PDB file of C-alpha atoms in Angstrom:
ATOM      1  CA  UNK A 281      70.958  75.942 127.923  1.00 38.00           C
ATOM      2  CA  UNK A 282      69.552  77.949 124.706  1.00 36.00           C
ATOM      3  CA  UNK A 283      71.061  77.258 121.582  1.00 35.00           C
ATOM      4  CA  UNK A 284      71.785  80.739 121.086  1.00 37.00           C
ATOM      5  CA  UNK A 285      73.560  80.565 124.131  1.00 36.00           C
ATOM      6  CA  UNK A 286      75.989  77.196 122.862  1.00 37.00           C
ATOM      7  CA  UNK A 287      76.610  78.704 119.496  1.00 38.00           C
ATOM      8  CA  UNK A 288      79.338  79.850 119.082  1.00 40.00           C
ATOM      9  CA  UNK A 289      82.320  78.105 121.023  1.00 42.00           C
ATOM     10  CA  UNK A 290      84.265  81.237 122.167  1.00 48.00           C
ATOM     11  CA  UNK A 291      80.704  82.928 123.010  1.00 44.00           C
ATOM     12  CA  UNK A 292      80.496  80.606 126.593  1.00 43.00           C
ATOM     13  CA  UNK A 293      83.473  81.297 127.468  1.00 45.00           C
ATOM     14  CA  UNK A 294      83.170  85.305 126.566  1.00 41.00           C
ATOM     15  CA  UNK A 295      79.600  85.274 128.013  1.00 39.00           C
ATOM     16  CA  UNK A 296      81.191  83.287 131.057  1.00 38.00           C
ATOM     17  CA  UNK A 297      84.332  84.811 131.837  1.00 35.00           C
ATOM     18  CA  UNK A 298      85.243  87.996 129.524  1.00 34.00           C
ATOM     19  CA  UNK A 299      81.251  89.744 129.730  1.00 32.00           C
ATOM     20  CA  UNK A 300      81.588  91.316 126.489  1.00 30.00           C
ATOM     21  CA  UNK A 301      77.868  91.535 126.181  1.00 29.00           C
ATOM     22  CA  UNK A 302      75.762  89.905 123.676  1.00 29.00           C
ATOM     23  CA  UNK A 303      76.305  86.461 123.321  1.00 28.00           C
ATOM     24  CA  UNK A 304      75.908  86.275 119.539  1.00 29.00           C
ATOM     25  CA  UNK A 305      74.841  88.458 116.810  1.00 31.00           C
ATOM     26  CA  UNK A 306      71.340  88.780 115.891  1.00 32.00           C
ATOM     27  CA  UNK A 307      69.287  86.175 113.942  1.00 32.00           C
ATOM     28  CA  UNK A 308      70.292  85.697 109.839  1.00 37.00           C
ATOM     29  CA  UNK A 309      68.532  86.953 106.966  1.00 38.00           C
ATOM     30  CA  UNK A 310      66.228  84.273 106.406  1.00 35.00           C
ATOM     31  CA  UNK A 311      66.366  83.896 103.006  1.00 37.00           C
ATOM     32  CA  UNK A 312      70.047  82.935 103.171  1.00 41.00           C
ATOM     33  CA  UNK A 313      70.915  85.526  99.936  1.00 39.00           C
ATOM     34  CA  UNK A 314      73.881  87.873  99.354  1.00 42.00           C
ATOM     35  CA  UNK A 315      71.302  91.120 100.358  1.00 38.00           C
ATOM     36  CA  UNK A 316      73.879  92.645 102.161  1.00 40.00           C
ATOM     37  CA  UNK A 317      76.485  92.529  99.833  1.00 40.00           C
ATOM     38  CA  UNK A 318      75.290  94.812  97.545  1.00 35.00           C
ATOM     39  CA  UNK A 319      74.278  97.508 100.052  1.00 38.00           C
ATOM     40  CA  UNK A 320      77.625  98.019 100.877  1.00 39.00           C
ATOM     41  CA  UNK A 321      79.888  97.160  98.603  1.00 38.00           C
ATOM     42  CA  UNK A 322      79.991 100.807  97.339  1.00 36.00           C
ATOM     43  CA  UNK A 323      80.186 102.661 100.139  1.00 38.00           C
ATOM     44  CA  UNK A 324      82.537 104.018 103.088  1.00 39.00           C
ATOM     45  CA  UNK A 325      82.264 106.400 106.226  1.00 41.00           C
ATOM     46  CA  UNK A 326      82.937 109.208 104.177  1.00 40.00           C
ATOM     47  CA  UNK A 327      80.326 108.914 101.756  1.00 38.00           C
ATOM     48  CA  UNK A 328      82.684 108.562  98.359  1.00 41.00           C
ATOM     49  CA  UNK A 329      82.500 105.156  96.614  1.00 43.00           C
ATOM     50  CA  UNK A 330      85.022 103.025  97.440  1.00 58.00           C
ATOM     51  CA  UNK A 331      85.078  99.104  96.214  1.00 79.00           C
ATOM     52  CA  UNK A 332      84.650  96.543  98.881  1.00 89.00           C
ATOM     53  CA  UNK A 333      86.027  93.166  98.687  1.00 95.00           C
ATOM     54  CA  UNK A 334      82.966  90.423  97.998  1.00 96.00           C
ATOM     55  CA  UNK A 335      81.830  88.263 100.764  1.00 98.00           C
ATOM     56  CA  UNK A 336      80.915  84.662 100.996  1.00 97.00           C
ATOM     57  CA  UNK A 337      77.820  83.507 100.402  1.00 97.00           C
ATOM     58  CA  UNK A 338      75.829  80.595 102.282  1.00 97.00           C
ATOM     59  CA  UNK A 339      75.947  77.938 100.479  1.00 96.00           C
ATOM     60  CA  UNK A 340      80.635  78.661 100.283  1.00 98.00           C
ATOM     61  CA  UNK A 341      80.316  77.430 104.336  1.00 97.00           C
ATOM     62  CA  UNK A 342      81.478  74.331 105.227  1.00 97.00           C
ATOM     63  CA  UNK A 343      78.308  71.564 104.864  1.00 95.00           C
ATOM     64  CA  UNK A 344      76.003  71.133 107.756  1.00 93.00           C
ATOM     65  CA  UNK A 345      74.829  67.297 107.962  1.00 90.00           C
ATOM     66  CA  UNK A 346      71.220  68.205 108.767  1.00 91.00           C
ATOM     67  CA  UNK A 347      70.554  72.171 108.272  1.00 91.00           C
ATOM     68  CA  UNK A 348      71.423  74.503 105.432  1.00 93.00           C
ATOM     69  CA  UNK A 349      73.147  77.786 106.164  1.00 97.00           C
ATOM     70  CA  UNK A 350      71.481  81.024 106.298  1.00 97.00           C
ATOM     71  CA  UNK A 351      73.819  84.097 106.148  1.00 97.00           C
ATOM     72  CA  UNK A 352      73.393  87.561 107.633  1.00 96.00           C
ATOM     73  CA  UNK A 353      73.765  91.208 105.850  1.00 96.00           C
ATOM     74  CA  UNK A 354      77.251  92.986 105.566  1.00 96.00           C
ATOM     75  CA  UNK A 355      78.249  94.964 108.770  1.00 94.00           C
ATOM     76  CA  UNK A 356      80.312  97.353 109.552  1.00 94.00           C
ATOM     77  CA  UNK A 357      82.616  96.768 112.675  1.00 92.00           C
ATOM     78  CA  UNK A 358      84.027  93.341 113.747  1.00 93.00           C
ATOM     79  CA  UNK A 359      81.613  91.059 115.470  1.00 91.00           C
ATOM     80  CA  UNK A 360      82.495  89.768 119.424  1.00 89.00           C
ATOM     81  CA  UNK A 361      82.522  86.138 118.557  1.00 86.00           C
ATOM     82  CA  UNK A 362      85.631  87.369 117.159  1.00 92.00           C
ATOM     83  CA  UNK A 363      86.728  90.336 119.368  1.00 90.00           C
ATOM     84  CA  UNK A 364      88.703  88.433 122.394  1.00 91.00           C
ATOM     85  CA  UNK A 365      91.541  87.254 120.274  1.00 93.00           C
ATOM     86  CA  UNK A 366      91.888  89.541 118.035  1.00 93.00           C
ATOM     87  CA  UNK A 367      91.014  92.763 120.038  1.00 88.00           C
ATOM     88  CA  UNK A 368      94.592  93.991 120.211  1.00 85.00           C
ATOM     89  CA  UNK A 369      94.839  94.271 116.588  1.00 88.00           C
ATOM     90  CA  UNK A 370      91.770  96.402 116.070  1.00 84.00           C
ATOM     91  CA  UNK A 371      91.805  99.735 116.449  1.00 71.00           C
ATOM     92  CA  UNK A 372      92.145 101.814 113.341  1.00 77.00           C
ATOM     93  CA  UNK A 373      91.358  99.292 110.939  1.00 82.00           C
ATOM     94  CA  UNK A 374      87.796 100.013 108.559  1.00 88.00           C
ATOM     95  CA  UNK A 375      86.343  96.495 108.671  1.00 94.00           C
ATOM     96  CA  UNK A 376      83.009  94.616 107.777  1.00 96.00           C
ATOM     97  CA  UNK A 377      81.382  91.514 108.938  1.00 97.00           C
ATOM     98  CA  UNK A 378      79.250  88.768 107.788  1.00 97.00           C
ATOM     99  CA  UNK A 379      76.930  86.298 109.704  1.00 97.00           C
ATOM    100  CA  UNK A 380      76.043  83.005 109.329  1.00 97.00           C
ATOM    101  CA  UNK A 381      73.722  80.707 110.881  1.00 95.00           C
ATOM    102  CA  UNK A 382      72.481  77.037 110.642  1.00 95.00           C
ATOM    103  CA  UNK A 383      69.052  75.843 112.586  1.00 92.00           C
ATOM    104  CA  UNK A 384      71.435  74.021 115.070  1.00 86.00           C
ATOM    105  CA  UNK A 385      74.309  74.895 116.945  1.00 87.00           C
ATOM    106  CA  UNK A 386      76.819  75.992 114.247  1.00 94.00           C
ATOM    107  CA  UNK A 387      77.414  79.142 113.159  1.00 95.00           C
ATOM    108  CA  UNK A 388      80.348  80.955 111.539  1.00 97.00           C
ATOM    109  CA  UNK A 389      81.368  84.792 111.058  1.00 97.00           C
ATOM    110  CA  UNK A 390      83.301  86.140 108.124  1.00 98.00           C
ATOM    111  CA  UNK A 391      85.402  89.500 108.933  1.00 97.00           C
ATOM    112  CA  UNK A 392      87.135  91.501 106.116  1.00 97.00           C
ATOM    113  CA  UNK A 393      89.711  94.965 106.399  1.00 96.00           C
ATOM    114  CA  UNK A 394      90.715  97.246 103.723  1.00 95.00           C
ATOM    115  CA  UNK A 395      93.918  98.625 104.389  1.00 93.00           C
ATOM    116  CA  UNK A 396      96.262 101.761 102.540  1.00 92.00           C
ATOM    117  CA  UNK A 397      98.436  99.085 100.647  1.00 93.00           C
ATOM    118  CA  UNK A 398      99.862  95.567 100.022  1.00 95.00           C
ATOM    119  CA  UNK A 399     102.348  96.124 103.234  1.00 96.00           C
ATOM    120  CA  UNK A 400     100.084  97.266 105.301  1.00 94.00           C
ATOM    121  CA  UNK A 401      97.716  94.016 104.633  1.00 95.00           C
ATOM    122  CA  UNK A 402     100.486  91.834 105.409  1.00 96.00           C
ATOM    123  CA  UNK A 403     101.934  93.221 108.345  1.00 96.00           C
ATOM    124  CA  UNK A 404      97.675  93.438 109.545  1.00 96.00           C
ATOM    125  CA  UNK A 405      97.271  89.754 108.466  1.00 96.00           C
ATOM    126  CA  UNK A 406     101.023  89.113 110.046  1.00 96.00           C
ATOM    127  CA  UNK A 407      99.518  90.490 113.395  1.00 96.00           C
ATOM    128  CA  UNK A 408      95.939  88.528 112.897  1.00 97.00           C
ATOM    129  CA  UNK A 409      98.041  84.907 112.421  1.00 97.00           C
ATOM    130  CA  UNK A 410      99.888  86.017 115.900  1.00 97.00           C
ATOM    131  CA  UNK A 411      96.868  87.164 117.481  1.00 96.00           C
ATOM    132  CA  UNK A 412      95.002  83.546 116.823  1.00 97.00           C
ATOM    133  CA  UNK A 413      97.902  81.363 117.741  1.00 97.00           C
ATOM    134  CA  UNK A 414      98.139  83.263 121.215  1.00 96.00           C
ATOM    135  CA  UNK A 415      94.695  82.671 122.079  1.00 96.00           C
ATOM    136  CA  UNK A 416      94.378  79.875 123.902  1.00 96.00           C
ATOM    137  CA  UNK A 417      97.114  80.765 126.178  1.00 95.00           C
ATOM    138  CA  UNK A 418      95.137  84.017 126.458  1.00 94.00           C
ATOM    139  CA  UNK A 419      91.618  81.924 127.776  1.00 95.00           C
ATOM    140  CA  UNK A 420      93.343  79.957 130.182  1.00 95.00           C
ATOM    141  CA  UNK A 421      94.913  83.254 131.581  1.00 94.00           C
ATOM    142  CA  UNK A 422      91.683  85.093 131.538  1.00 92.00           C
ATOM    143  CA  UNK A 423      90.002  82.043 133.028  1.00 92.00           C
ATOM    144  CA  UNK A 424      91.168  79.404 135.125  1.00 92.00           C
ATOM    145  CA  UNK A 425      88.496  77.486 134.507  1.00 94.00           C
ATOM    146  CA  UNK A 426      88.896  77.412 130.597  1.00 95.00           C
ATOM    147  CA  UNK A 427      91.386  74.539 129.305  1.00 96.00           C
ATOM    148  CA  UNK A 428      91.824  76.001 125.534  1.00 97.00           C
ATOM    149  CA  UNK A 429      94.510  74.035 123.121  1.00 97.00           C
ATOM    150  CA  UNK A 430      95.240  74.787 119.415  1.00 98.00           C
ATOM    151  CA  UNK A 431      96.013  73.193 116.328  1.00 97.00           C
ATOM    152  CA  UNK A 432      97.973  74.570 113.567  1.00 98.00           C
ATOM    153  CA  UNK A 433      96.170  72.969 110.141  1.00 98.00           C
ATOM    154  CA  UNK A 434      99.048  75.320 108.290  1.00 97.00           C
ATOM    155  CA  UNK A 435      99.219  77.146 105.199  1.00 97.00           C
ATOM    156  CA  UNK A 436      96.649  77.851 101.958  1.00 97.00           C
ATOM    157  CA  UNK A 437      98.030  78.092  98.273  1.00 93.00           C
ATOM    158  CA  UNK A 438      95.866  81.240  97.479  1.00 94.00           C
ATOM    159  CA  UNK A 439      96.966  84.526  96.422  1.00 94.00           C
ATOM    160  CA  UNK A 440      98.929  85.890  98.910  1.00 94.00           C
ATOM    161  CA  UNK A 441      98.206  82.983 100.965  1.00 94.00           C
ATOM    162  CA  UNK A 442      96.216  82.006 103.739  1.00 97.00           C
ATOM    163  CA  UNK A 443      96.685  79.930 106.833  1.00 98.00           C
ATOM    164  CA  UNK A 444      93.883  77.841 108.932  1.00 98.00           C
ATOM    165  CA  UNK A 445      94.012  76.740 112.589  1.00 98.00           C
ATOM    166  CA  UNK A 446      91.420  75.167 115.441  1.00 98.00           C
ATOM    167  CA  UNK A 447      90.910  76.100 118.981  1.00 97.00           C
ATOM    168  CA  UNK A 448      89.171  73.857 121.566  1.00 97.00           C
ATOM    169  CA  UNK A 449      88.031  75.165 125.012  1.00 96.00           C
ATOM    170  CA  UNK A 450      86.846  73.382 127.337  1.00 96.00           C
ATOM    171  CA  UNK A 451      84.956  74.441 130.746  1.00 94.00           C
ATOM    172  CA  UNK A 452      85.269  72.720 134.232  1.00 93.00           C
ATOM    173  CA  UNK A 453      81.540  72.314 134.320  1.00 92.00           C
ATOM    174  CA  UNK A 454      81.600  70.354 130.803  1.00 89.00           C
ATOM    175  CA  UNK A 455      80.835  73.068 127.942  1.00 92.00           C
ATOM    176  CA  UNK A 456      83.209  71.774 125.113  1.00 94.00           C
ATOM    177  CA  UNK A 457      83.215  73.802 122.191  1.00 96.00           C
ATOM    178  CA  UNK A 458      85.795  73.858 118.767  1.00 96.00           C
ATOM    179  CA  UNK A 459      86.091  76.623 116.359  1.00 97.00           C
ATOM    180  CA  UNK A 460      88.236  76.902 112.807  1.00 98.00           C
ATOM    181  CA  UNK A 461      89.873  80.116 112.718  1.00 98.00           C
ATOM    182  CA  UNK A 462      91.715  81.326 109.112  1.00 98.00           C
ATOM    183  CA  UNK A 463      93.453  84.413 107.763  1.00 98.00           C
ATOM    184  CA  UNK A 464      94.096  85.131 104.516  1.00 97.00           C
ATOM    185  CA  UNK A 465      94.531  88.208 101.832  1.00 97.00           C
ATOM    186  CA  UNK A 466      94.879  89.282  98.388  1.00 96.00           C
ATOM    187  CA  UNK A 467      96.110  93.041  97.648  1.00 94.00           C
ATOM    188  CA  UNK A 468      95.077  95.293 100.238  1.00 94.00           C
ATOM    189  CA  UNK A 469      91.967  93.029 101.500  1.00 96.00           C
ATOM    190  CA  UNK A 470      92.687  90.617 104.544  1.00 97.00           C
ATOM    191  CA  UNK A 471      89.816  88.405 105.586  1.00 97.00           C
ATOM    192  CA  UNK A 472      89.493  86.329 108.564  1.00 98.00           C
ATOM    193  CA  UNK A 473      86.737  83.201 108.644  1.00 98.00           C
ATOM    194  CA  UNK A 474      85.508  81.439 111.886  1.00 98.00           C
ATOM    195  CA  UNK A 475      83.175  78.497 112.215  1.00 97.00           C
ATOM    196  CA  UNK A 476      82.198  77.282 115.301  1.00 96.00           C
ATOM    197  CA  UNK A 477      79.612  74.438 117.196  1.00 95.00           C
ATOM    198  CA  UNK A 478      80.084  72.318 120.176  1.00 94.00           C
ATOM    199  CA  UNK A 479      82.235  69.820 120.133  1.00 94.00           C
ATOM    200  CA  UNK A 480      86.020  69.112 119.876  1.00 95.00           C
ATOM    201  CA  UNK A 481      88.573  68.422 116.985  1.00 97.00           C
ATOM    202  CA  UNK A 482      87.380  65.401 116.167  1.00 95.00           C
ATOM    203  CA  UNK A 483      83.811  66.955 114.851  1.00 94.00           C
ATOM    204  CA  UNK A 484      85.653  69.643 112.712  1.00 96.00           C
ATOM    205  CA  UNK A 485      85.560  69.901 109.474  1.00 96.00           C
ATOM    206  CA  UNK A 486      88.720  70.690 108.673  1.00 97.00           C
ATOM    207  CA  UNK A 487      88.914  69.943 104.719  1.00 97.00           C
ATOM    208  CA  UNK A 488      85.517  72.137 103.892  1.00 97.00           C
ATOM    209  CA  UNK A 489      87.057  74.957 106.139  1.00 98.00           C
ATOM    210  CA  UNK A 490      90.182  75.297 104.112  1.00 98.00           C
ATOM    211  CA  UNK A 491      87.996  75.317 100.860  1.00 97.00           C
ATOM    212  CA  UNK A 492      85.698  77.416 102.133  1.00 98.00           C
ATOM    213  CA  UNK A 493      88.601  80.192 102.836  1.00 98.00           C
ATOM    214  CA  UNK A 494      89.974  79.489  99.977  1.00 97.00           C
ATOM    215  CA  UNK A 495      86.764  81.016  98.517  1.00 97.00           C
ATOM    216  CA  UNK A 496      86.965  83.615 100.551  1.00 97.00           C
ATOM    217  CA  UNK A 497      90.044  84.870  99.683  1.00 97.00           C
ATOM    218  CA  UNK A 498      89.623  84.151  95.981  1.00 96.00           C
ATOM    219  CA  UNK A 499      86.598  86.678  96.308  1.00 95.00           C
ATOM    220  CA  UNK A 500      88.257  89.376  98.011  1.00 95.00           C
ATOM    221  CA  UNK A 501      89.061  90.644  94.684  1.00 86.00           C
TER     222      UNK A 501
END
């Protein structure tokens, strides 16, 4: 099996069960930079400026033991390693994306919305924490063959707060994979982090994820 193919853990079973199409995004920008950033941070559909929140950078993902991060340009639209649980809460939302690879396995995806106001934000990021804690229940319905569990690693102390969690699927013919989900926001920004590899619970890194969206928030704005 191709790395690209084990990278990201909800990607086999998507690819296996759910055929959303393309496994994983395309390869990062080699050099690891913000280069996206900047191209659209100033821009919307309509053409008028408009402020976008900042994104992380590389080297603000959790440490790899043996590879250093590389991260992709900004995006817009919401990536599919991150479309099956969250896919109900999409529509009519202007959102961008942000890549990140390691030589390996691991690989993570940062996904920010700008909404009309504070209320809207939190009922979106209300919706988001609902959507995430549902989907493992959602695999295993989608695919009997899928044993998913989550864990609940609870709320962040940042802004207007944030809250991390962990989802472990595992196939019947042996593909284990684990993935950190969080949500957090600040103002009218919500973000949502994932970082995922094979493995199961006991591989992730559960501390340097919570710091690392507790970056992530603290940059929104």
């Amino acid at each position: 099996m191709s790395k690209r193919t084990r990278a990201a853990s909800l990607t086999t079973f998507v690819a296996a069960s759910v055929a959303f199409g393309a496994v994983l995004a395309g390869p990062a920008d080699a050099t690891g930079k913000d280069t996206g950033a900047s191209k659209h941070a100033s821009t919307s559909a309509s053409g008028k400026a408009k402020a976008w929140p900042k994104f992380l950078s590389a080297s603000q993902l959790p440490p790899h033991p043996t590879s250093s991060w590389t991260a992709g340009k900004v995006t817009d639209g919401v990536p599919d390693e991150l479309r099956f649980c969250i896919e109900d809460t999409l529509p009519g939302y202007d959102s961008r994306y942000r890549d990140f690879r390691t030589d390996l396995e691991t690989n993570a995806q940062q996904l920010t919305f700008v909404v009309g106001s504070s209320a809207k934000a939190k009922a979106l990021a209300t919706r988001l924490n609902k959507d995430i804690r549902a989907c493992a229940t959602r695999i295993e319905q989608s695919d009997p063959e899928t044993e998913a569990a989550l864990k609940d690693y609870g709320k962040l102390s940042v802004e207007e707060g944030a809250h991390a969690y962990g989802l472990h699927t595992e196939t019947s013919w042996g593909a284990t994979d684990i993935n950190l989900y969080s949500v957090g926001r600040d103002g009218k920004a919500v973000t949502l982090v994932r970082w995922g590899q094979m493995g199961d619970f006991s591989d992730a890194p559960v501390k340097a994820f919570k710091k690392t969206t507790t970056t992530a928030v603290n940059k929104l704005y």
